[in-house]
Structures are given as structure tokens and as C-alpha cells.
Short mmCIF file of C-alpha atoms in Angstrom, two decimals:
data_model
loop_
_atom_site.label_atom_id
_atom_site.label_comp_id
_atom_site.label_asym_id
_atom_site.label_seq_id
_atom_site.Cartn_x
_atom_site.Cartn_y
_atom_site.Cartn_z
CA UNK A 1 88.26 237.86 72.07
CA UNK A 2 84.94 238.52 70.37
CA UNK A 3 81.99 236.06 70.44
CA UNK A 4 79.08 235.54 68.07
CA UNK A 5 76.48 238.15 68.90
CA UNK A 6 73.58 236.27 67.28
CA UNK A 7 73.52 233.66 70.03
CA UNK A 8 72.57 236.09 72.80
CA UNK A 9 71.11 239.12 70.95
CA UNK A 10 70.97 241.59 73.81
CA UNK A 11 70.45 238.95 76.47
CA UNK A 12 69.70 240.51 79.85
CA UNK A 13 72.40 239.82 82.47
CA UNK A 14 72.02 240.85 86.13
CA UNK A 15 75.36 241.27 87.94
CA UNK A 16 75.18 241.27 91.76
CA UNK A 17 78.30 242.32 93.68
CA UNK A 18 78.87 244.63 96.65
CA UNK A 19 82.18 245.83 95.14
CA UNK A 20 81.60 248.70 92.65
CA UNK A 21 84.90 248.00 90.84
CA UNK A 22 83.84 244.41 90.14
CA UNK A 23 80.47 245.64 88.90
CA UNK A 24 82.10 248.13 86.52
CA UNK A 25 84.56 245.54 85.23
CA UNK A 26 81.93 242.86 84.59
CA UNK A 27 79.50 245.39 83.12
CA UNK A 28 82.03 246.80 80.67
CA UNK A 29 83.23 243.36 79.63
CA UNK A 30 79.74 241.95 79.06
CA UNK A 31 78.42 245.11 77.37
CA UNK A 32 81.32 244.90 74.91
CA UNK A 33 80.15 241.40 74.02
CA UNK A 34 76.65 242.67 73.20
CA UNK A 35 74.85 241.78 76.42
CA UNK A 36 72.43 244.13 78.17
CA UNK A 37 73.76 244.45 81.71
CA UNK A 38 72.01 245.57 84.91
CA UNK A 39 73.80 246.00 88.23
CA UNK A 40 72.85 245.42 91.88
CA UNK A 41 75.04 246.23 94.91
CA UNK A 42 73.25 243.88 97.36
CA UNK A 43 70.78 241.02 97.65
CA UNK A 44 67.64 243.13 98.18
CA UNK A 45 68.38 245.23 95.09
CA UNK A 46 68.93 242.02 93.12
CA UNK A 47 65.56 240.55 94.17
CA UNK A 48 63.79 243.81 93.30
CA UNK A 49 65.53 243.98 89.91
CA UNK A 50 64.41 240.43 89.11
CA UNK A 51 60.79 241.30 89.84
CA UNK A 52 60.94 244.35 87.57
CA UNK A 53 62.59 242.66 84.57
CA UNK A 54 63.35 238.96 84.53
CA UNK A 55 67.04 238.44 83.62
CA UNK A 56 68.29 235.65 81.36
CA UNK A 57 71.30 234.93 83.62
CA UNK A 58 72.37 236.16 87.06
CA UNK A 59 76.04 236.57 88.07
CA UNK A 60 75.93 236.43 91.87
CA UNK A 61 78.67 237.21 94.38
CA UNK A 62 78.63 235.10 97.55
CA UNK A 63 80.16 237.36 100.20
CA UNK A 64 77.83 240.35 100.57
CA UNK A 65 76.69 242.23 103.70
CA UNK A 66 73.15 241.74 105.00
CA UNK A 67 72.12 238.94 102.64
CA UNK A 68 74.77 236.68 101.16
CA UNK A 69 74.60 235.09 97.73
CA UNK A 70 73.40 231.74 99.06
CA UNK A 71 70.31 233.35 100.65
CA UNK A 72 69.60 235.41 97.54
CA UNK A 73 69.74 232.27 95.41
CA UNK A 74 67.43 230.39 97.79
CA UNK A 75 64.84 233.17 97.59
CA UNK A 76 65.09 233.27 93.80
CA UNK A 77 64.51 229.52 93.57
CA UNK A 78 61.57 229.70 96.00
CA UNK A 79 59.74 232.18 93.75
CA UNK A 80 57.79 230.71 90.79
CA UNK A 81 58.61 233.78 88.70
CA UNK A 82 62.41 233.58 89.11
CA UNK A 83 63.05 229.91 89.89
CA UNK A 84 64.04 229.03 86.30
CA UNK A 85 66.65 231.82 85.91
CA UNK A 86 70.20 230.33 85.81
CA UNK A 87 72.42 231.60 88.68
CA UNK A 88 76.22 231.60 88.24
CA UNK A 89 78.13 232.20 91.49
CA UNK A 90 81.28 234.35 91.41
CA UNK A 91 83.42 234.32 94.52
CA UNK A 92 86.96 234.61 95.80
CA UNK A 93 86.17 231.54 97.90
CA UNK A 94 87.44 228.47 96.07
CA UNK A 95 86.92 225.84 98.73
CA UNK A 96 85.15 222.61 97.73
CA UNK A 97 82.61 223.08 100.55
CA UNK A 98 81.67 226.54 99.19
CA UNK A 99 81.20 225.14 95.69
CA UNK A 100 79.03 222.29 96.97
CA UNK A 101 76.83 224.72 98.91
CA UNK A 102 76.51 226.93 95.83
CA UNK A 103 75.09 224.02 93.84
CA UNK A 104 72.93 222.86 96.77
CA UNK A 105 71.06 226.18 96.93
CA UNK A 106 70.31 226.06 93.19
CA UNK A 107 73.33 227.52 91.40
CA UNK A 108 74.14 226.14 87.94
CA UNK A 109 77.81 227.17 87.76
CA UNK A 110 80.67 228.54 89.87
CA UNK A 111 83.47 230.92 88.84
CA UNK A 112 86.36 231.60 91.18
CA UNK A 113 88.01 235.06 91.43
CA UNK A 114 90.16 236.33 89.86
CA UNK A 115 88.20 235.40 86.73
CA UNK A 116 89.04 235.63 83.04
CA UNK A 117 86.69 237.56 80.81
CA UNK A 118 86.58 234.90 78.10
CA UNK A 119 85.68 232.23 80.68
CA UNK A 120 82.84 234.30 82.13
CA UNK A 121 81.35 234.98 78.68
CA UNK A 122 81.63 231.33 77.65
CA UNK A 123 79.93 230.14 80.82
CA UNK A 124 77.15 232.72 80.40
CA UNK A 125 76.58 231.72 76.78
CA UNK A 126 76.59 228.08 77.80
CA UNK A 127 73.83 228.70 80.37
CA UNK A 128 71.82 230.79 77.89
CA UNK A 129 72.00 227.99 75.32
CA UNK A 130 71.03 225.40 77.94
CA UNK A 131 68.11 227.57 78.99
CA UNK A 132 66.96 227.92 75.37
CA UNK A 133 67.09 224.15 74.98
CA UNK A 134 65.08 223.73 78.20
CA UNK A 135 62.43 226.15 76.96
CA UNK A 136 62.19 224.34 73.61
CA UNK A 137 61.96 221.01 75.43
CA UNK A 138 59.19 222.37 77.67
CA UNK A 139 57.33 223.63 74.59
CA UNK A 140 57.65 220.24 72.93
CA UNK A 141 56.51 218.50 76.11
CA UNK A 142 53.52 220.85 76.28
CA UNK A 143 52.63 220.12 72.64
CA UNK A 144 53.06 216.38 73.24
CA UNK A 145 50.85 216.57 76.32
CA UNK A 146 48.30 218.54 74.34
CA UNK A 147 48.39 215.95 71.55
CA UNK A 148 48.02 213.15 74.12
CA UNK A 149 45.05 214.90 75.75
CA UNK A 150 43.43 215.43 72.33
CA UNK A 151 44.05 211.78 71.48
CA UNK A 152 42.47 210.65 74.75
CA UNK A 153 39.49 212.93 74.14
CA UNK A 154 39.10 211.58 70.60
CA UNK A 155 39.34 208.01 71.89
CA UNK A 156 36.68 208.70 74.51
CA UNK A 157 34.40 210.28 71.89
CA UNK A 158 34.92 207.37 69.52
CA UNK A 159 34.30 204.82 72.24
CA UNK A 160 31.23 206.75 73.40
CA UNK A 161 29.83 206.97 69.85
CA UNK A 162 30.40 203.27 69.25
CA UNK A 163 28.86 202.40 72.60
CA UNK A 164 25.86 204.62 71.94
CA UNK A 165 25.26 203.15 68.49
CA UNK A 166 25.75 199.57 69.72
CA UNK A 167 23.62 200.15 72.84
CA UNK A 168 20.88 201.89 70.88
CA UNK A 169 20.71 199.12 68.30
CA UNK A 170 20.85 196.38 70.93
CA UNK A 171 18.21 197.93 73.18
CA UNK A 172 15.95 198.87 70.27
CA UNK A 173 16.30 195.36 68.80
CA UNK A 174 15.60 193.68 72.15
CA UNK A 175 12.66 195.95 72.85
CA UNK A 176 11.21 195.21 69.42
CA UNK A 177 11.69 191.45 69.71
CA UNK A 178 10.28 191.33 73.24
CA UNK A 179 7.45 193.70 72.40
CA UNK A 180 5.89 191.44 69.76
CA UNK A 181 5.41 188.29 71.88
CA UNK A 182 4.55 190.21 75.05
CA UNK A 183 1.94 192.22 73.16
CA UNK A 184 0.48 188.92 71.93
CA UNK A 185 0.44 187.52 75.48
CA UNK A 186 -0.89 190.73 77.04
CA UNK A 187 -3.59 191.09 74.39
CA UNK A 188 -4.76 187.50 74.64
CA UNK A 189 -4.74 187.30 78.44
CA UNK A 190 -7.97 189.26 78.49
CA UNK A 191 -9.64 186.68 76.27
CA UNK A 192 -8.05 183.82 78.24
CA UNK A 193 -9.44 185.30 81.44
CA UNK A 194 -12.90 185.54 79.92
CA UNK A 195 -12.70 181.95 78.65
CA UNK A 196 -11.65 180.70 82.09
CA UNK A 197 -14.51 182.62 83.69
CA UNK A 198 -16.97 181.08 81.20
CA UNK A 199 -15.65 177.58 81.89
CA UNK A 200 -15.92 178.12 85.65
CA UNK A 201 -19.51 179.33 85.20
CA UNK A 202 -20.28 176.24 83.13
CA UNK A 203 -18.84 173.95 85.82
CA UNK A 204 -20.95 175.74 88.43
CA UNK A 205 -24.04 175.28 86.25
CA UNK A 206 -23.24 171.56 85.88
CA UNK A 207 -22.90 171.31 89.67
CA UNK A 208 -26.31 172.96 90.09
CA UNK A 209 -28.00 170.83 87.41
CA UNK A 210 -26.31 167.58 88.46
CA UNK A 211 -25.86 167.84 92.23
CA UNK A 212 -25.05 164.10 92.45
CA UNK A 213 -22.08 163.47 90.13
CA UNK A 214 -20.91 159.99 89.27
CA UNK A 215 -18.13 158.38 91.36
CA UNK A 216 -15.66 158.92 88.51
CA UNK A 217 -16.39 162.67 88.38
CA UNK A 218 -16.14 162.89 92.15
CA UNK A 219 -12.73 161.17 92.04
CA UNK A 220 -11.41 163.51 89.32
CA UNK A 221 -12.70 166.58 91.23
CA UNK A 222 -10.93 165.32 94.33
CA UNK A 223 -7.69 164.59 92.46
CA UNK A 224 -7.48 168.09 90.91
CA UNK A 225 -8.89 169.85 94.03
CA UNK A 226 -11.57 171.48 91.92
CA UNK A 227 -12.76 174.02 94.50
CA UNK A 228 -9.22 175.34 95.09
CA UNK A 229 -8.45 175.42 91.36
CA UNK A 230 -11.58 177.47 90.63
CA UNK A 231 -10.67 179.99 93.34
CA UNK A 232 -6.98 180.21 92.30
CA UNK A 233 -7.54 180.47 88.55
CA UNK A 234 -8.57 184.12 88.79
CA UNK A 235 -5.51 184.86 90.92
CA UNK A 236 -3.25 183.17 88.36
CA UNK A 237 -4.77 185.15 85.48
CA UNK A 238 -4.39 188.39 87.46
CA UNK A 239 -0.74 187.61 88.28
CA UNK A 240 0.04 186.84 84.63
CA UNK A 241 -1.72 190.03 83.57
CA UNK A 242 0.33 192.09 86.05
CA UNK A 243 3.56 190.33 85.02
CA UNK A 244 3.04 190.95 81.33
CA UNK A 245 2.10 194.56 82.08
CA UNK A 246 5.38 194.95 83.98
CA UNK A 247 7.31 193.54 81.01
CA UNK A 248 5.53 196.05 78.75
CA UNK A 249 6.61 198.85 81.10
CA UNK A 250 10.22 197.64 80.99
CA UNK A 251 10.13 197.43 77.19
CA UNK A 252 8.76 200.97 77.06
CA UNK A 253 11.53 202.10 79.42
CA UNK A 254 14.11 200.42 77.18
CA UNK A 255 12.74 202.22 74.14
CA UNK A 256 12.69 205.55 75.94
CA UNK A 257 16.16 204.98 77.35
CA UNK A 258 17.74 204.22 73.97
CA UNK A 259 15.57 206.70 72.02
CA UNK A 260 16.90 204.91 68.94
CA UNK A 261 13.93 205.89 66.78
CA UNK A 262 13.77 209.54 67.85
CA UNK A 263 15.50 212.75 66.78
CA UNK A 264 18.81 213.29 68.51
CA UNK A 265 17.78 216.70 69.84
CA UNK A 266 14.35 217.29 71.32
CA UNK A 267 12.43 218.57 74.32
CA UNK A 268 12.16 215.91 77.01
CA UNK A 269 10.78 215.38 80.48
CA UNK A 270 13.88 214.94 82.66
CA UNK A 271 11.95 213.14 85.39
CA UNK A 272 10.68 210.52 82.94
CA UNK A 273 14.25 209.88 81.79
CA UNK A 274 15.42 209.47 85.38
CA UNK A 275 12.55 207.08 86.07
CA UNK A 276 13.36 205.04 82.96
CA UNK A 277 17.00 204.81 84.05
CA UNK A 278 15.93 203.65 87.52
CA UNK A 279 13.85 200.90 85.89
CA UNK A 280 17.00 199.73 84.10
CA UNK A 281 18.86 199.64 87.44
CA UNK A 282 16.10 198.13 89.55
CA UNK A 283 17.98 194.82 89.84
CA UNK A 284 20.92 196.60 91.50
CA UNK A 285 18.73 198.50 93.96
CA UNK A 286 17.03 195.45 95.42
CA UNK A 287 17.99 193.89 98.74
CA UNK A 288 21.08 191.67 98.58
CA UNK A 289 22.53 189.15 101.00
CA UNK A 290 25.25 191.57 102.13
CA UNK A 291 23.16 194.77 102.36
CA UNK A 292 19.61 196.14 102.67
CA UNK A 293 17.74 197.48 99.64
CA UNK A 294 19.02 200.85 98.43
CA UNK A 295 16.42 203.54 99.11
CA UNK A 296 15.97 206.06 96.28
CA UNK A 297 14.78 209.37 97.73
CA UNK A 298 13.20 211.49 94.99
CA UNK A 299 12.97 215.21 95.63
CA UNK A 300 11.70 216.41 92.25
CA UNK A 301 11.15 220.07 91.54
CA UNK A 302 8.75 221.58 89.00
CA UNK A 303 10.80 221.28 85.79
CA UNK A 304 9.85 222.44 82.30
CA UNK A 305 10.64 220.36 79.22
CA UNK A 306 14.38 220.59 78.47
CA UNK A 307 15.97 220.70 75.00
CA UNK A 308 18.78 218.15 75.02
CA UNK A 309 20.42 215.10 73.50
CA UNK A 310 18.05 212.76 75.30
CA UNK A 311 19.81 209.47 74.67
CA UNK A 312 23.18 210.80 75.78
CA UNK A 313 21.70 212.49 78.84
CA UNK A 314 20.26 209.10 79.81
CA UNK A 315 23.80 207.74 79.61
CA UNK A 316 24.92 210.36 82.14
CA UNK A 317 22.12 209.36 84.53
CA UNK A 318 23.10 205.72 84.08
CA UNK A 319 26.80 206.41 84.81
CA UNK A 320 26.08 208.54 87.90
CA UNK A 321 23.50 206.19 89.39
CA UNK A 322 25.70 203.15 88.72
CA UNK A 323 28.62 204.93 90.42
CA UNK A 324 26.40 205.79 93.40
CA UNK A 325 25.42 202.12 93.76
CA UNK A 326 29.10 201.11 93.48
CA UNK A 327 30.00 203.64 96.21
CA UNK A 328 27.31 202.23 98.49
CA UNK A 329 28.54 198.69 97.91
CA UNK A 330 32.06 199.89 98.72
CA UNK A 331 30.56 201.29 101.95
CA UNK A 332 29.14 197.84 102.66
CA UNK A 333 32.66 196.44 102.30
CA UNK A 334 33.85 198.98 104.87
CA UNK A 335 31.12 198.02 107.36
CA UNK A 336 29.09 201.21 106.91
CA UNK A 337 25.63 199.64 106.58
CA UNK A 338 23.74 197.09 108.62
CA UNK A 339 21.83 193.95 107.71
CA UNK A 340 19.12 193.82 105.02
CA UNK A 341 15.93 195.62 106.06
CA UNK A 342 13.50 194.36 103.45
CA UNK A 343 12.75 197.87 102.15
CA UNK A 344 11.18 198.14 98.71
CA UNK A 345 13.77 200.62 97.51
CA UNK A 346 11.96 203.83 96.58
CA UNK A 347 10.71 206.87 98.50
CA UNK A 348 9.36 210.21 97.31
CA UNK A 349 9.60 213.26 99.58
CA UNK A 350 8.26 216.79 99.36
CA UNK A 351 10.85 218.34 101.66
CA UNK A 352 14.46 217.30 101.15
CA UNK A 353 15.67 219.01 104.33
CA UNK A 354 13.88 216.48 106.54
CA UNK A 355 15.97 213.56 105.21
CA UNK A 356 19.36 213.07 106.92
CA UNK A 357 22.28 213.03 104.49
CA UNK A 358 23.83 209.87 105.90
CA UNK A 359 21.73 207.06 107.36
CA UNK A 360 24.28 204.53 108.50
CA UNK A 361 21.78 201.66 108.65
CA UNK A 362 20.09 202.44 105.33
CA UNK A 363 21.95 202.76 102.01
CA UNK A 364 20.43 205.68 100.18
CA UNK A 365 20.57 207.57 96.90
CA UNK A 366 18.97 211.02 96.76
CA UNK A 367 17.89 212.63 93.49
CA UNK A 368 17.09 216.34 93.68
CA UNK A 369 15.97 218.50 90.74
CA UNK A 370 15.23 222.21 90.47
CA UNK A 371 15.38 225.22 88.16
CA UNK A 372 18.17 227.65 89.10
CA UNK A 373 18.14 231.45 88.93
CA UNK A 374 20.30 231.24 85.77
CA UNK A 375 17.54 229.40 83.84
CA UNK A 376 19.37 226.11 84.19
CA UNK A 377 18.05 222.72 85.24
CA UNK A 378 19.96 221.29 88.19
CA UNK A 379 20.05 217.53 88.85
CA UNK A 380 21.88 216.39 91.99
CA UNK A 381 22.54 212.70 92.61
CA UNK A 382 23.94 211.95 96.07
CA UNK A 383 24.79 208.74 97.90
CA UNK A 384 25.73 207.98 101.50
CA UNK A 385 28.49 205.58 100.49
CA UNK A 386 32.16 205.58 101.37
CA UNK A 387 33.02 208.91 99.69
CA UNK A 388 35.95 210.08 97.55
CA UNK A 389 39.32 211.32 98.79
CA UNK A 390 40.11 214.98 98.10
CA UNK A 391 43.33 214.06 96.24
CA UNK A 392 41.31 212.03 93.70
CA UNK A 393 38.42 214.44 93.05
CA UNK A 394 40.43 216.69 90.70
CA UNK A 395 41.04 213.71 88.38
CA UNK A 396 37.55 212.19 88.39
CA UNK A 397 36.66 213.46 84.92
CA UNK A 398 40.02 212.59 83.29
CA UNK A 399 39.80 209.95 80.54
CA UNK A 400 40.70 206.42 81.69
CA UNK A 401 41.09 207.47 85.35
CA UNK A 402 39.23 205.22 87.78
CA UNK A 403 39.23 204.66 91.54
CA UNK A 404 37.76 201.17 91.12
CA UNK A 405 39.79 197.96 91.27
CA UNK A 406 41.21 196.43 88.09
CA UNK A 407 38.42 194.92 86.03
CA UNK A 408 35.69 196.91 87.83
CA UNK A 409 35.85 200.16 85.86
CA UNK A 410 37.20 201.52 82.57
CA UNK A 411 37.64 205.15 83.68
CA UNK A 412 35.35 206.31 80.86
CA UNK A 413 31.98 206.86 82.55
CA UNK A 414 32.64 210.22 84.18
CA UNK A 415 34.83 211.42 81.31
CA UNK A 416 32.01 210.65 78.85
CA UNK A 417 29.54 212.34 81.21
CA UNK A 418 31.75 215.44 81.33
CA UNK A 419 31.87 215.65 77.53
CA UNK A 420 28.11 215.18 77.21
CA UNK A 421 27.24 217.80 79.85
CA UNK A 422 29.96 220.41 79.31
CA UNK A 423 30.79 220.16 75.61
CA UNK A 424 27.49 219.05 74.08
CA UNK A 425 25.04 220.77 76.45
CA UNK A 426 27.17 223.77 77.55
CA UNK A 427 26.47 222.89 81.13
CA UNK A 428 28.43 222.06 84.27
CA UNK A 429 29.14 218.89 86.22
CA UNK A 430 30.85 218.83 89.60
CA UNK A 431 31.43 216.59 92.59
CA UNK A 432 31.53 217.29 96.32
CA UNK A 433 32.58 214.55 98.69
CA UNK A 434 34.53 213.60 101.77
CA UNK A 435 35.58 210.17 102.98
CA UNK A 436 32.91 208.54 105.11
CA UNK A 437 30.20 211.08 104.17
CA UNK A 438 29.21 210.03 100.67
CA UNK A 439 29.42 211.94 97.40
CA UNK A 440 27.17 214.25 95.42
CA UNK A 441 27.37 214.86 91.67
CA UNK A 442 25.60 217.97 90.41
CA UNK A 443 24.62 218.51 86.77
CA UNK A 444 23.44 221.84 85.39
CA UNK A 445 22.27 222.26 81.79
CA UNK A 446 20.45 225.13 80.04
CA UNK A 447 16.69 224.66 79.60
CA UNK A 448 16.86 225.99 76.04
CA UNK A 449 19.79 226.02 73.63
CA UNK A 450 19.09 228.45 70.74
CA UNK A 451 21.22 226.76 68.06
CA UNK A 452 19.81 223.34 68.95
CA UNK A 453 16.26 224.72 68.79
CA UNK A 454 17.08 226.20 65.39
CA UNK A 455 18.32 222.83 64.11
CA UNK A 456 15.24 221.09 65.53
CA UNK A 457 12.87 223.59 63.89
CA UNK A 458 14.64 223.18 60.52
CA UNK A 459 14.37 219.41 60.72
#
């Protein structure tokens, strides 16, 4: 009986049997059907042959000296290189228990001796066809996974772009609307202060010129507590002046953070961007009822101006600092920190090594910057929060993956940060952490990017 040769086209068959006559018989029969046949007299030879050239199908005898077929099959299935090769057992044993064991160790088929040539060839071709279908299915699964990953990446980019545009417009609009009235207030406070001072001087002159006021004037002065009001007016004007100045600083930080009216690529001061981001997060750093204020330890190196997408880099700082605050608040939930301490929330140090990494009574975020030997700027943001389990760290930058409870995180922040740092800035972003010892995210980006500089110079 002759079978279609196009289905197997010199498929490689490894026949393993300790009986030379069986080897010759199977070899001649399969060669006549167009298969390429290799022979092995024992298990060790079979394993060596598989490492040299991977067969398409293995015909494996069970009863062999030294290493039986079951053990050979187990070793084949334990090896990543050979685990997918179909193994067909051939044995004179025809007991149900033997067949069950053959399938348990990884065999795909079982042929009892004496065998018929046509049956052996049909079973081999069946396994080859099944294997081909498996390979095609794996290829399709790979392509589908690739398409899904590309779709997720596109979704993240689209969401990021929409968020950036919306955030930039919102922040720029708010900053503009707030800036006008606060500039009016700030500018006129100086005149108001001068007017108040002039009025106070006039009252003092009246008191000197008319030391004996009428009873009505005395009563009004008593009712309004004139002496206290005169003393407190200057304090009030000073407080309003400082408050409006603070609002102007926040508006400036908003404008710098959004960079809506600036070129997308430019040289920026990284430290200024970090400071502007901290201004935006000041409300989250303050002391709360359930925890002390979060101390921000700043260990800034001597950095040059860096060519980057400033607005998007600010987004990375925002994501990482927000995550650090979330991790600290998770630590509060796990009883890691003590009662509120009344700390103001910021600290600048010259020597990072003198600050302990984990201060159990003080929630802390450390920001360290430096220039590396590879002409990269390194920004490390560390917290002494609860930490991240090792099993989760490999998935931190996957789109839509989050360790936060439902409703607390979208799983986009770190994925967006990865795209901004790695794809747009040709840099690196990584995380080191262990449960109970906090987490540290490290960003590295080139100081100069030649093609970006070229685009900037042309614009």
C-alpha cells in the first residue's frame, strides 16, 4: 500500500528499538514510504540523536535494557527542545496498565506488536498532521497575541494623547483664567497697603491734633477696637499679599507643568519640573488624620539642561510620585507608620547615604538625581511604603495591569510612563522592590537626542 508522499515530504522519523531486526524492518518500511529514518538501539542513543537533529515523530520501544521507553519519554518531555515531539510507543506488551502508563508519561499513541505496516504509517502520518495543525495554531495564537498587544499599545497611546491634550487645555485655561484676577489682586494690594498706611497715619494725626475726642468718637473707637485694628491691618495686608503670591506661584507651576504654549521638544531644567509636579501634589503630601505628613527628601545632583518632551516627562513624574504616595497610604493601612508628626513635608539633603531607607515612623519619598557615566540623566523616586511582590513586578508596565483595588487605578500610568521614557526618549525605566521595604523607580534618559535637536533647530 502506497501513501501520498506530499503529506510528509521526507519527514524525519527516529525509530528506537533494542532489536536490530525490528529496526531494519521498520526502517525499510518507512523509507519505502518516503520518510527519512534514523535508528537508535537504546535510550541514551535516542536522546543524543534528538539533540543532534530534532525528529518529527519518534517510534519508541518500551522494553529496552538500561533505560526503558517510559524513562526515555519522560526525559524527552522534560526537555524544552524535545517536549513537543510526538512519541508513539511500540511494544509487545498489550496490557491496559502498560497503555495507560505510556500515555501518562507523555506518549501520543500506542501500537502493539506484531504490527501492520499500513497501521504504523497511518498513525505516523496522523501524528505529523496533528503536529502541523498544532504549529499553525501556535502561529495564529502568536499573531493574535501580537495583534492584541499592538491594540493595547495603540489604545494606551490614544488615551495618553487625549489625556495630554485635555489636561493641557484644561490646565492652560485654568491658569489663564486664574492669572487675570490674581494679577489684578496682587497688583492692587500694593496700592491698598499704601492707602491703609495713609489712613492710619491720618488717624494718628487726628489723635495728636484732637487729643480729646467727642463721646461719640470715643464710643465708635471702642466698638471697633481701633488700636487693635490699626495694629492688625498691616498683618492682614501682608497675609493677603503672601496668599496671592502663593496663588501666582501655583499658576506658574500649572503653566510649566502643562507647557501648553511651548514647543513639544526643548531643553528643560529637570529639577524645576520635579518641583512644579510637587506643587501640584502638595495637597496629598500634607499631614492627614490617619498618617503624618509625607517627607520629601531631595538629593539633587548637578544636572545640565536636558532635551526632552517636557510635558510628557512631567506626566511621568506625576504618575511615579502619585504611585509613591499611594504605596505609603497602603503602608498606613498595614500599620507601617505611626501617628501624625506635624512635619512640613519637605527636606533637602546633601548626602543621601545619611538618610535611612525606611523610617517606620515617618512616611518618606526620596528623589535622587545624577548624571551617569553613559551621559544619561538618572532620576530615582523611592518610597518606604508597603512594597511590591516579586510576582507582580514583571507586569507593572503592562497596559491595563494594576495592583490597586477596583476603582482606584486604571493600569495606564506606568504603561504610559514606559512608552514616554523608553519609546519617545530612548531611555530606561525599572523598578526594584520587596514587600515591607518600599519601592524605587529609576528613570534614565539621554541628555541630548541628536534627531530631536535637529528638529528643534529646524523649527
